[in-house]
Amino acid sequence: SKWTLARVWANIYRGAAQDPASVEILRVRELAISTDPQQPVSVDGEVVAQTPVTISVAAEALRLMVPQNFAGSGSPRPTG
């Protein structure tokens, strides 16, 4: 529902822990989103498009910096 979505986004904004039942994690190379009616799509707080939209990330195009003690996916870290 819209209220559930609003609550989840508010919790994310505040940095609060999420109820796992209210969040679905998808791991995909490309994601197509369509809605009825059309909805604004925001990136970093700015509306950049309207649905339908297709989202993808090029392979190895996203670099993240995390603390050394980050408990991530178990992937090896680059050295040097």
Coordinates of C-alpha atoms in Angstrom, one line a residue:
S1 CA 0.0 0.0 0.0
K2 CA 1.0 3.6 -0.3
W3 CA 1.2 3.9 3.5
T4 CA 3.5 1.0 3.8
L5 CA 5.8 2.4 1.1
A6 CA 5.8 5.8 2.8
R7 CA 6.7 4.2 6.2
V8 CA 9.5 2.1 4.7
W9 CA 11.0 5.2 2.9
A10 CA 10.7 7.2 6.1
N11 CA 12.5 4.5 8.0
I12 CA 15.2 4.3 5.4
Y13 CA 15.6 8.1 5.5
R14 CA 16.0 8.0 9.3
G15 CA 18.4 5.1 9.1
A16 CA 16.0 2.8 11.1
A17 CA 16.0 -0.9 10.8
Q18 CA 13.6 -2.4 8.3
D19 CA 11.0 -5.1 8.9
P20 CA 12.2 -7.8 6.6
A21 CA 8.6 -8.6 5.6
S22 CA 8.1 -5.1 4.2
V23 CA 11.2 -5.1 2.0
E24 CA 11.9 -7.3 -1.1
I25 CA 15.5 -7.5 -2.3
L26 CA 16.0 -8.1 -6.0
R27 CA 19.3 -8.8 -7.7
V28 CA 19.0 -8.2 -11.4
R29 CA 21.1 -6.8 -14.2
E30 CA 18.1 -4.8 -15.5
L31 CA 14.7 -3.8 -14.1
A32 CA 11.7 -2.5 -15.9
I33 CA 9.1 -0.6 -13.9
S34 CA 5.7 0.3 -15.1
T35 CA 2.8 1.8 -13.2
D36 CA -0.8 2.8 -13.8
P37 CA -1.1 5.7 -13.5
Q38 CA 2.4 7.0 -14.4
Q39 CA 4.5 7.9 -11.4
P40 CA 7.5 10.2 -11.0
V41 CA 10.9 8.5 -10.7
S42 CA 13.5 10.2 -8.5
V43 CA 17.2 9.7 -8.3
D44 CA 19.0 11.3 -5.3
G45 CA 15.9 13.2 -4.5
E46 CA 15.4 14.7 -7.9
V47 CA 12.6 13.7 -10.3
V48 CA 14.4 12.6 -13.5
A49 CA 11.7 10.6 -15.4
Q50 CA 8.3 9.1 -15.2
T51 CA 7.3 5.5 -15.4
P52 CA 7.6 3.3 -17.4
V53 CA 11.3 3.2 -16.9
T54 CA 14.1 0.6 -17.4
I55 CA 17.0 0.7 -14.9
S56 CA 20.4 -1.0 -15.3
V57 CA 23.9 -0.7 -14.1
A58 CA 26.8 -1.4 -16.4
A59 CA 29.1 -4.2 -15.3
E60 CA 31.8 -2.9 -12.9
A61 CA 30.5 0.6 -13.3
L62 CA 29.5 1.1 -9.7
R63 CA 32.3 1.6 -7.1
L64 CA 31.5 1.6 -3.4
M65 CA 33.7 2.6 -0.5
V66 CA 32.9 0.8 2.8
P67 CA 34.6 0.6 6.1
Q68 CA 37.2 -2.1 6.6
N69 CA 35.0 -4.0 9.1
F70 CA 32.0 -4.0 6.7
A71 CA 30.2 -7.4 6.8
G72 CA 29.3 -7.6 3.1
S73 CA 28.7 -10.3 0.6
G74 CA 32.0 -12.0 1.3
S75 CA 33.5 -10.9 -2.0
P76 CA 37.3 -10.4 -1.9
R77 CA 38.5 -6.9 -1.5
P78 CA 41.1 -5.4 -3.8
T79 CA 44.5 -5.0 -2.2
G80 CA 47.2 -2.4 -2.6

